[in-house]
PDB file of C-alpha atoms in Angstrom:
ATOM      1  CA  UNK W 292      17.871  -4.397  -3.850  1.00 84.00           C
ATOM      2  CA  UNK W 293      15.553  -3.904  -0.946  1.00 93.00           C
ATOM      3  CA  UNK W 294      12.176  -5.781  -1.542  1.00 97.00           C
ATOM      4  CA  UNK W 295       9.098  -3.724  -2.075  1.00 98.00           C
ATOM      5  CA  UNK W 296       5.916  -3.576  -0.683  1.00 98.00           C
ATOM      6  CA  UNK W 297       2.058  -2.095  -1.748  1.00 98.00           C
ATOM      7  CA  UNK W 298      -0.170  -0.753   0.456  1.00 98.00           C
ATOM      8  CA  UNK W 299      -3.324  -0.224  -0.882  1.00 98.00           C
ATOM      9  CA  UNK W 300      -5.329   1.906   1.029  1.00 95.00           C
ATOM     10  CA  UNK W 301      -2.608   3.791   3.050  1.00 95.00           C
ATOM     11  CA  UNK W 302      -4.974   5.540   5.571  1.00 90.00           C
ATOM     12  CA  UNK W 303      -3.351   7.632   8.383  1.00 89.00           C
ATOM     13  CA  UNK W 304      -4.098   4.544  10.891  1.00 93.00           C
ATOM     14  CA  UNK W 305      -3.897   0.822   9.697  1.00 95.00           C
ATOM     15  CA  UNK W 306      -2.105   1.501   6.148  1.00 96.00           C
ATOM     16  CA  UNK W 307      -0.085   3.779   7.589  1.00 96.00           C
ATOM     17  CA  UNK W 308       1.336   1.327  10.370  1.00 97.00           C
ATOM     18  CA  UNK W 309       1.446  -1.638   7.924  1.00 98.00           C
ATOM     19  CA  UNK W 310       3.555   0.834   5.963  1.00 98.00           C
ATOM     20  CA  UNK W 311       6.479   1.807   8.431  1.00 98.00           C
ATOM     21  CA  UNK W 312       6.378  -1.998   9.626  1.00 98.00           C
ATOM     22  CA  UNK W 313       7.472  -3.365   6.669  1.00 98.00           C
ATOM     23  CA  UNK W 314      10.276  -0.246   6.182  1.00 98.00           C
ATOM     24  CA  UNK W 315      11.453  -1.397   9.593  1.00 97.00           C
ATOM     25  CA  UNK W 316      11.938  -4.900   8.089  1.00 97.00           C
ATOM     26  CA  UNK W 317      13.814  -3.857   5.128  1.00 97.00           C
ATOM     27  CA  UNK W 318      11.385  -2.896   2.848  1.00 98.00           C
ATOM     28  CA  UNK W 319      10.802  -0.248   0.267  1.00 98.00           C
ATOM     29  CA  UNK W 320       7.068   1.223   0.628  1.00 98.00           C
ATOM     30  CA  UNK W 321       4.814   1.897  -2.108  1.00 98.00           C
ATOM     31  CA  UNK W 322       1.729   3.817  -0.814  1.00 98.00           C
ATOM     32  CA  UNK W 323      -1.523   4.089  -3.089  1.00 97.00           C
ATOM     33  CA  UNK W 324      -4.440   6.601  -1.606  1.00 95.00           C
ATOM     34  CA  UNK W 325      -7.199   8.287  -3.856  1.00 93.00           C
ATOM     35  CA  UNK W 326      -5.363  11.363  -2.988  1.00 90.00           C
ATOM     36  CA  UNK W 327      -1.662  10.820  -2.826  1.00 89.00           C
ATOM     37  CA  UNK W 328      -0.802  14.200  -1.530  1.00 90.00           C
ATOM     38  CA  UNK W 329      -1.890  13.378   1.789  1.00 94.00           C
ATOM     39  CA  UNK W 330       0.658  10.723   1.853  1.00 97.00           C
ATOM     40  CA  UNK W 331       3.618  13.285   2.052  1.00 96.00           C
ATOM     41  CA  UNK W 332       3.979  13.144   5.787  1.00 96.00           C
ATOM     42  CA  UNK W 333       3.927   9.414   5.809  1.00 97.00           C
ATOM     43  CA  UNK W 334       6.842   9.373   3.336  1.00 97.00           C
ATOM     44  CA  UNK W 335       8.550  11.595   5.084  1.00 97.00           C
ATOM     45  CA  UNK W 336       8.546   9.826   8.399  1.00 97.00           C
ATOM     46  CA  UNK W 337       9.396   6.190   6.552  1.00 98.00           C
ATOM     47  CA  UNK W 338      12.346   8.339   4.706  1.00 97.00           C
ATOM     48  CA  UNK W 339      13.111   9.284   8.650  1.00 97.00           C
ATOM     49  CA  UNK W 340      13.526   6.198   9.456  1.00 96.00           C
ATOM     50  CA  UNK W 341      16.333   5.213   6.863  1.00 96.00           C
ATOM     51  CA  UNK W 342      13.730   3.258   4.285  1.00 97.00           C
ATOM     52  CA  UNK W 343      12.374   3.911   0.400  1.00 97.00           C
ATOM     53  CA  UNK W 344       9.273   5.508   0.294  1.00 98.00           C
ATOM     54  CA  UNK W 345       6.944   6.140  -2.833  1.00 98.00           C
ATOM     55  CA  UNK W 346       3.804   7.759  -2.921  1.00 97.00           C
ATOM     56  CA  UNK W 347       0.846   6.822  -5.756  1.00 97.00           C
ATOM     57  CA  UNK W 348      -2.689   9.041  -6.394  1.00 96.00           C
ATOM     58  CA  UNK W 349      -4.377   5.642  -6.579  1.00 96.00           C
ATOM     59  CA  UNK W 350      -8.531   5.692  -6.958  1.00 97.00           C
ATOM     60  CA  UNK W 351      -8.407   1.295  -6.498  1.00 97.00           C
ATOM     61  CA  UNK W 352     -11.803   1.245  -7.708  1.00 97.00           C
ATOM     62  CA  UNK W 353     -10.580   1.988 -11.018  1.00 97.00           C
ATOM     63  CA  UNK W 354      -9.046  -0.413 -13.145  1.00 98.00           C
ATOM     64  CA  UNK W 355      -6.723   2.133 -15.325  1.00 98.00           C
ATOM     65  CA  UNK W 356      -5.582   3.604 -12.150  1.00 98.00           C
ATOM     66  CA  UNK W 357      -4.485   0.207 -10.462  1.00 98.00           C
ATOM     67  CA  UNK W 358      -3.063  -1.109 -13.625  1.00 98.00           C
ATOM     68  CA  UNK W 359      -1.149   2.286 -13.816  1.00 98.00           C
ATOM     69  CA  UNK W 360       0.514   2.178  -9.912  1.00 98.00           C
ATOM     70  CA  UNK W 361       1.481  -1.763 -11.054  1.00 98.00           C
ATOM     71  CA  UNK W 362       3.197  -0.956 -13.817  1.00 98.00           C
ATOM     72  CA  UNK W 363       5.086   2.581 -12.054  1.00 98.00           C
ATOM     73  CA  UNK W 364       6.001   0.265  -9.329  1.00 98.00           C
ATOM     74  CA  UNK W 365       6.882  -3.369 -11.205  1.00 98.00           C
ATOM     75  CA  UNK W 366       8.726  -0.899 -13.922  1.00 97.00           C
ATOM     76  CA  UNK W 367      10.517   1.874 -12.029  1.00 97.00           C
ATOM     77  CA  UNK W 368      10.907   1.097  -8.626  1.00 98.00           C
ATOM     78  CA  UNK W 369      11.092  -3.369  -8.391  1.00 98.00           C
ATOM     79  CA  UNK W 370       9.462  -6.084  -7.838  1.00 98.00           C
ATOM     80  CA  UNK W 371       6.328  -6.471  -5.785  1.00 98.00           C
ATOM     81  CA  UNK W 372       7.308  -9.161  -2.624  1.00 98.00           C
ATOM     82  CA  UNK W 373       3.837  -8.457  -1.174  1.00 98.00           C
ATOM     83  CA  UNK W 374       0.688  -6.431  -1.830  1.00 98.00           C
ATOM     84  CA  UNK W 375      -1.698  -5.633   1.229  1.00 98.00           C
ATOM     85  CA  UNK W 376      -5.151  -4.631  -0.020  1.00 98.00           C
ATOM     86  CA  UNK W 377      -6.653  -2.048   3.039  1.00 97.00           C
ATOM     87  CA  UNK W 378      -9.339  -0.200   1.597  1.00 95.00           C
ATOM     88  CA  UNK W 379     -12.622   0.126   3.873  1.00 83.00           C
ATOM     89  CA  UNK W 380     -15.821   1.172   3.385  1.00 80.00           C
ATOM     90  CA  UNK W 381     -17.220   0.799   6.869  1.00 82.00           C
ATOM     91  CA  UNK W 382     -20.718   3.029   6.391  1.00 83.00           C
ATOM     92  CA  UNK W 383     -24.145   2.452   8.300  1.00 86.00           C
ATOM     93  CA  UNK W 384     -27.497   2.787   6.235  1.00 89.00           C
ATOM     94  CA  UNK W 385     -30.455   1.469   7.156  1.00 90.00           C
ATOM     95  CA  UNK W 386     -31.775  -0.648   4.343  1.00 93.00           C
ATOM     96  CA  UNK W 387     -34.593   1.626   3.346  1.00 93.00           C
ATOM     97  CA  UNK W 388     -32.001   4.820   3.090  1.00 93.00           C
ATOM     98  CA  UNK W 389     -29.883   2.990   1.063  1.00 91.00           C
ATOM     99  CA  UNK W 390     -29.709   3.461  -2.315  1.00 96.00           C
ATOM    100  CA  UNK W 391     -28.138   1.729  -5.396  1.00 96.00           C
ATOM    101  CA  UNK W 392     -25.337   4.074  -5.537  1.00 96.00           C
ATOM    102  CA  UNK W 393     -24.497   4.215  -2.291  1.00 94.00           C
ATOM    103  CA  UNK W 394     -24.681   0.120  -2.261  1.00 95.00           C
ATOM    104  CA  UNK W 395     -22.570   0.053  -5.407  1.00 96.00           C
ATOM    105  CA  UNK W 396     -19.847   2.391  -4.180  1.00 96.00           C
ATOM    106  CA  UNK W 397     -19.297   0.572  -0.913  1.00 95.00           C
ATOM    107  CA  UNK W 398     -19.125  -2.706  -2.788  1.00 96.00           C
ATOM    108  CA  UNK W 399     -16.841  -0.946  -5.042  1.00 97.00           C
ATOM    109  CA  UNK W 400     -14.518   0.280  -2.639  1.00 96.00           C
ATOM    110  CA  UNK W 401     -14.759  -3.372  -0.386  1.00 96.00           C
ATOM    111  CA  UNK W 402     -15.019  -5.756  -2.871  1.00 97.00           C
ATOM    112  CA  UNK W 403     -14.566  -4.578  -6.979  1.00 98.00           C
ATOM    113  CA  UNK W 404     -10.685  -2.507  -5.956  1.00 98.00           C
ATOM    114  CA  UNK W 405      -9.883  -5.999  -3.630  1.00 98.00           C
ATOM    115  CA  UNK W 406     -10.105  -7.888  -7.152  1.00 98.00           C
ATOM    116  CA  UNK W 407      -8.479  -5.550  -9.420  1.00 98.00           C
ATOM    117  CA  UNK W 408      -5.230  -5.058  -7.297  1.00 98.00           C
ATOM    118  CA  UNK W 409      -5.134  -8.982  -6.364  1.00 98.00           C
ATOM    119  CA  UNK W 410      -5.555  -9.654 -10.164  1.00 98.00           C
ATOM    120  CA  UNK W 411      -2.864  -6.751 -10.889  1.00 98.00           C
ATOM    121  CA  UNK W 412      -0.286  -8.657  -8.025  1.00 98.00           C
ATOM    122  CA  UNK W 413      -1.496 -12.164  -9.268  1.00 98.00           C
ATOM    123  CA  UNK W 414      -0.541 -10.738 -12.721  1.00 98.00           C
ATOM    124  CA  UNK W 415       2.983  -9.619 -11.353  1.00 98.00           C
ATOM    125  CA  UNK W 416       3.674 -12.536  -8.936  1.00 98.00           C
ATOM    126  CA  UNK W 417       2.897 -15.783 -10.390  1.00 98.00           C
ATOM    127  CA  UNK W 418       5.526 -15.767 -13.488  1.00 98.00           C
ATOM    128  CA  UNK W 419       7.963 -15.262 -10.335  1.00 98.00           C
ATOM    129  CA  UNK W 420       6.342 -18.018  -7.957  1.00 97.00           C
ATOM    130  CA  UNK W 421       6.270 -15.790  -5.490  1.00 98.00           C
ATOM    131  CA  UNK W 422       5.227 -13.354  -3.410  1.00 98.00           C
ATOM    132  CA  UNK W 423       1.993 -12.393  -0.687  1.00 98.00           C
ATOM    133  CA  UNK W 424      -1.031 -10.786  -1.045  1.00 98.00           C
ATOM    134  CA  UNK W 425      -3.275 -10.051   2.049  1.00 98.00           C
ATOM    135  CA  UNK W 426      -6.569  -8.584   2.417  1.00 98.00           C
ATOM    136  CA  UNK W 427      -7.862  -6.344   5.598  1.00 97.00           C
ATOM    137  CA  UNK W 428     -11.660  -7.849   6.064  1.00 96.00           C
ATOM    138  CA  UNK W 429     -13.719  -6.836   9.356  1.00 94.00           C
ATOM    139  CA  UNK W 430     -16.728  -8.135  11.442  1.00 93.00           C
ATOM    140  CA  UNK W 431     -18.900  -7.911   8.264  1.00 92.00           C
ATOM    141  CA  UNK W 432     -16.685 -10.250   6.764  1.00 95.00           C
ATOM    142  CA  UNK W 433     -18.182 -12.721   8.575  1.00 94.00           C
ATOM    143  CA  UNK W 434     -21.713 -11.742   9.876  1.00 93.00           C
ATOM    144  CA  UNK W 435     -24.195  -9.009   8.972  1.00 92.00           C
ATOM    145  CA  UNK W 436     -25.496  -6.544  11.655  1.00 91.00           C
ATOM    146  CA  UNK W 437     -28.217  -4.162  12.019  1.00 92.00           C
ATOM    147  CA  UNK W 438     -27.842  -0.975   9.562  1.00 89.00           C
ATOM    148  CA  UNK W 439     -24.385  -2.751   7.689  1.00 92.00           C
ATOM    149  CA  UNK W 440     -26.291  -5.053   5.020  1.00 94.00           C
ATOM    150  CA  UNK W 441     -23.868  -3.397   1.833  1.00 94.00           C
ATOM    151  CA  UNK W 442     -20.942  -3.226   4.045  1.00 95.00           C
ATOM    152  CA  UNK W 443     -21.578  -6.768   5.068  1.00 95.00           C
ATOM    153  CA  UNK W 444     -22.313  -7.608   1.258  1.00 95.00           C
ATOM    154  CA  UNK W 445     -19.047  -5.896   0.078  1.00 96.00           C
ATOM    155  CA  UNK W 446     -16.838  -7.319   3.040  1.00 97.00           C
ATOM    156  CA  UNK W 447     -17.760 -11.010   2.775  1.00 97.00           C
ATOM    157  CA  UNK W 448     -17.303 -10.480  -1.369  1.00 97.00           C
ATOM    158  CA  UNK W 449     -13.737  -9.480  -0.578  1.00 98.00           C
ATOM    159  CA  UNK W 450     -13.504 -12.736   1.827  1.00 98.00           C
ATOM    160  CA  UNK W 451     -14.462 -15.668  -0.850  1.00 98.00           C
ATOM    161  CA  UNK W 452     -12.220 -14.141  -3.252  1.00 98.00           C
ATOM    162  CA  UNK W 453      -9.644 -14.260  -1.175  1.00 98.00           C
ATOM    163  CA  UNK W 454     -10.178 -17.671  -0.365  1.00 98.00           C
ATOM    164  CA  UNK W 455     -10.273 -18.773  -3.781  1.00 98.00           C
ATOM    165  CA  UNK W 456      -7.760 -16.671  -4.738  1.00 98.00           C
ATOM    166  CA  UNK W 457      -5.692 -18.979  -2.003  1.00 98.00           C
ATOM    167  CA  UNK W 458      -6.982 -21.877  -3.337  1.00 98.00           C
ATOM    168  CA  UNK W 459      -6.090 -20.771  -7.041  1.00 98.00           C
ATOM    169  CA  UNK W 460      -2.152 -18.938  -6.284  1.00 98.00           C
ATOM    170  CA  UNK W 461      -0.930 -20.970  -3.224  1.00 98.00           C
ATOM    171  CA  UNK W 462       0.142 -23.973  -5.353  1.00 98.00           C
ATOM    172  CA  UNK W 463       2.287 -21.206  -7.229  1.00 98.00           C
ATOM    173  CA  UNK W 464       4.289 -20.071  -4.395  1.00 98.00           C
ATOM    174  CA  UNK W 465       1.671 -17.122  -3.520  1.00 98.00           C
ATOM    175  CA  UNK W 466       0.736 -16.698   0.371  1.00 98.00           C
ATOM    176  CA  UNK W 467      -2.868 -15.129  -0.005  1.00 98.00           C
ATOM    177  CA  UNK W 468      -4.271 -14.701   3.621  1.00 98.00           C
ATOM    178  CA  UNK W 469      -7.371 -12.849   5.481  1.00 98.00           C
ATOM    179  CA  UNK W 470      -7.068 -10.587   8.299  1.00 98.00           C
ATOM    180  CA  UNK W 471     -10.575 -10.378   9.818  1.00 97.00           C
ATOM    181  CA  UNK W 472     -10.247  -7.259  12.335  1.00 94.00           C
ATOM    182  CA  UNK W 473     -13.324  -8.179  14.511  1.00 93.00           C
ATOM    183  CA  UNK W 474     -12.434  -5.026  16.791  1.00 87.00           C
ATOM    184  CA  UNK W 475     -12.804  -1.551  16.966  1.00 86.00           C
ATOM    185  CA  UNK W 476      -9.744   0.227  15.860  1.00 87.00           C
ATOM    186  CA  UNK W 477      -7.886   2.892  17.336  1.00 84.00           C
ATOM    187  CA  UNK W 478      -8.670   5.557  14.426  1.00 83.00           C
ATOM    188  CA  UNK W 479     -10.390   9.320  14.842  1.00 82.00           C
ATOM    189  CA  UNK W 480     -13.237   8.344  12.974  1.00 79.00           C
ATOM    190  CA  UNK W 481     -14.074   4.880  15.350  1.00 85.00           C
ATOM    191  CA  UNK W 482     -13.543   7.802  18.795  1.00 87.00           C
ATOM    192  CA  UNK W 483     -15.949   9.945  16.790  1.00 85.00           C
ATOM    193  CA  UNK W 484     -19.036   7.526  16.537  1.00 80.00           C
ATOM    194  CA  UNK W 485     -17.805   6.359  20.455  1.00 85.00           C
ATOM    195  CA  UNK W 486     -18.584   9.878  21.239  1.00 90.00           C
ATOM    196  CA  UNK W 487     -21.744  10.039  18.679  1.00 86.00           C
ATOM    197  CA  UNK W 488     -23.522   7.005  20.526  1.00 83.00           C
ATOM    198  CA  UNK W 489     -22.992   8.734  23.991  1.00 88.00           C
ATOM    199  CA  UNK W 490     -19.680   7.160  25.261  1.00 87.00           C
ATOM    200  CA  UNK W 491     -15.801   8.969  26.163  1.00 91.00           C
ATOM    201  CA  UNK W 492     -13.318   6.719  24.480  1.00 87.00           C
ATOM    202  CA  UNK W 493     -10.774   8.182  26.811  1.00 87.00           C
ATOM    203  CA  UNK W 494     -12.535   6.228  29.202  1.00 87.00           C
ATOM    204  CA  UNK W 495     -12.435   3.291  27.854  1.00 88.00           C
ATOM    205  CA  UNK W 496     -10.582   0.370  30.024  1.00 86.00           C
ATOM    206  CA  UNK W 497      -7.351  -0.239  28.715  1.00 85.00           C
ATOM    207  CA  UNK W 498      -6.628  -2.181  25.221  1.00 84.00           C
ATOM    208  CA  UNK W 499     -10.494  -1.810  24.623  1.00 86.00           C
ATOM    209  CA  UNK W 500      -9.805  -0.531  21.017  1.00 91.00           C
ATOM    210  CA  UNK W 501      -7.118  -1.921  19.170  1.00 91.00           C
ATOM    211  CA  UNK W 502      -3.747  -0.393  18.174  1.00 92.00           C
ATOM    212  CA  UNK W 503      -3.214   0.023  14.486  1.00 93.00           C
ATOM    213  CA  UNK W 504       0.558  -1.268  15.345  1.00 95.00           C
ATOM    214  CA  UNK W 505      -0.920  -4.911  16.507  1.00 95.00           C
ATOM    215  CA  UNK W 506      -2.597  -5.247  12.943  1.00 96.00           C
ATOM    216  CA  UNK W 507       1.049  -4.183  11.354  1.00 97.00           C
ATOM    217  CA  UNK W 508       2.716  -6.997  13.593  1.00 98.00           C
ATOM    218  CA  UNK W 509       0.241  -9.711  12.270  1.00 97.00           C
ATOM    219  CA  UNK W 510       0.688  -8.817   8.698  1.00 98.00           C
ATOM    220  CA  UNK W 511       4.147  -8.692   9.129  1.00 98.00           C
ATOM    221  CA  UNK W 512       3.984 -12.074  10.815  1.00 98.00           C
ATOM    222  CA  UNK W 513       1.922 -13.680   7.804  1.00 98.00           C
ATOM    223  CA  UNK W 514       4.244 -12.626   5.522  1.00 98.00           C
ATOM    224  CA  UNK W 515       7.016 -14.310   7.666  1.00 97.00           C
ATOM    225  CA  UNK W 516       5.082 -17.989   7.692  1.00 98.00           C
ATOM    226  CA  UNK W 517       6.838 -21.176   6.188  1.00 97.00           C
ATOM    227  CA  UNK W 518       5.073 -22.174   3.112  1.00 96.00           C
ATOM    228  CA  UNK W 519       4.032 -25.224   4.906  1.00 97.00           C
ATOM    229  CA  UNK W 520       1.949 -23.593   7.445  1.00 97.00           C
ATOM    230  CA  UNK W 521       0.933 -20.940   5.803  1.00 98.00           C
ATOM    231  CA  UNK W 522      -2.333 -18.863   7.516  1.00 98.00           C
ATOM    232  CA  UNK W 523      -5.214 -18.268   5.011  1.00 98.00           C
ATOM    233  CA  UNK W 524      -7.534 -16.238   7.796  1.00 98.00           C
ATOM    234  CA  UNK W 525      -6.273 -14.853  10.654  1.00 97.00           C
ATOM    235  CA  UNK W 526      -8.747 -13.223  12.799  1.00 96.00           C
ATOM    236  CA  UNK W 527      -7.806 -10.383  15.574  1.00 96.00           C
ATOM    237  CA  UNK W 528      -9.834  -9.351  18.478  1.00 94.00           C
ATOM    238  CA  UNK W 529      -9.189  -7.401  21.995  1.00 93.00           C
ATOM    239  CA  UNK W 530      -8.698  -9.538  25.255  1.00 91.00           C
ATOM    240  CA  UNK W 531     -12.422  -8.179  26.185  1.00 84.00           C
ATOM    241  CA  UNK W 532     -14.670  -8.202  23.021  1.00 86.00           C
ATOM    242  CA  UNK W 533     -17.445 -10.471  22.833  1.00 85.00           C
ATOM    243  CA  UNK W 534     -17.936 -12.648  20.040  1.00 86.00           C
TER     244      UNK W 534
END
């Protein structure tokens, strides 16, 4: 039996490359998205490509709907190997437009679904002793900026969870690891604010913003790692961006 894989947050960018990664190493791919019939094309491309593919209408920011996709997946399909949590929630609001709701639904969607599908994979992984669950963080993981204060808030949540989560599951046999993607990334909606602040991302020089495929490779790595080097943050950058 082929081992299986959750993406959580299976965008058409990051998730999506994450996803056909880990087909192309054997695995079968479970895909959750708040609407799961955009993830027909994506299953039908991993199916292309001679792996399992199963889509899941998955809102992670609710608690029946994550516990739901677990037990589908753990029940029907097979065991969960690893679980990569890729939600987002990368909005700018100046501090005096933002309101509670807004504040809470960010944190919701970068912090609250983070803990409800690690506890869900911690809940399906530890009587096995093993298994990895990663987390996609960003620049606001580590440092707030100008306009990004619940972002920030949310994103740095989702970071000391994950380390104590690592603390907590690695002496279990669980690989829990942070990617901080301190980049732009290659997506439609990053090109769209590029060309909303004045700039042509065509132009930009070469390997300026980064390829979707590079964050697939390092998750793919960390889930590769020897249990005694194991990599609890990894953080990813372009050859040219300051920091």
């Amino acid at each position: 039996m082929a081992p299986v894989v959750l993406i959580v947050g299976a965008g058409d960018y990051i998730g999506a490359a994450i996803a056909k990664r880990f087909a192309q190493g054997g695995f079968t791919v479970c895909l959750g998205r708040r609407n799961g019939d955009k993830l027909a094309p994506l299953v039908t491309e991993i199916e292309a490509m001679g792996a399992q593919a199963h889509a899941f209408g998955m809102d992670a920011r609710d608690e029946e709907s994550v516990v739901e996709t677990f037990a589908q997946i753990e029940n029907n399909i097979g065991p969960l190997e690893a679980v990569i949590f890729n939600v987002g929630g990368n909005v700018r609001f100046p501090i005096q437009e933002t309101t509670s709701r807004v504040f809470r639904k960010v944190w919701e969607m970068a912090c609250f679904a983070g803990f409800l599908t690690a506890r869900e994979a911690a809940r399906s992984m530890v009587p096995r002793k093993r298994g990895s669950i990663f987390f996609t963080g960003a620049s606001a993981s580590m440092r707030g900026n100008d306009g990004f204060a619940a972002f920030a808030a949310g994103k740095a949540g989702l970071r000391a969870m994950a380390q104590s989560l690592s603390k907590e599951l690695g002496p279990k046999n669980i690989h829990v690891a942070h990617l901080v993607i301190d980049a732009g990334v290659d997506t439609a909606f990053v090109r769209e604010r590029i060309k909303q602040a004045g700039g042509n991302p065509d132009t930009l020089p070469p390997d300026t913003l980064m390829n979707p495929n590079s964050v697939a490779e390092a998750y793919w790595m960390l889930h590769q790692q020897n249990r005694d080097a194991w990599t609890f943050e990894l953080d990813l950058r372009p050859y040219g961006e300051k920091w």
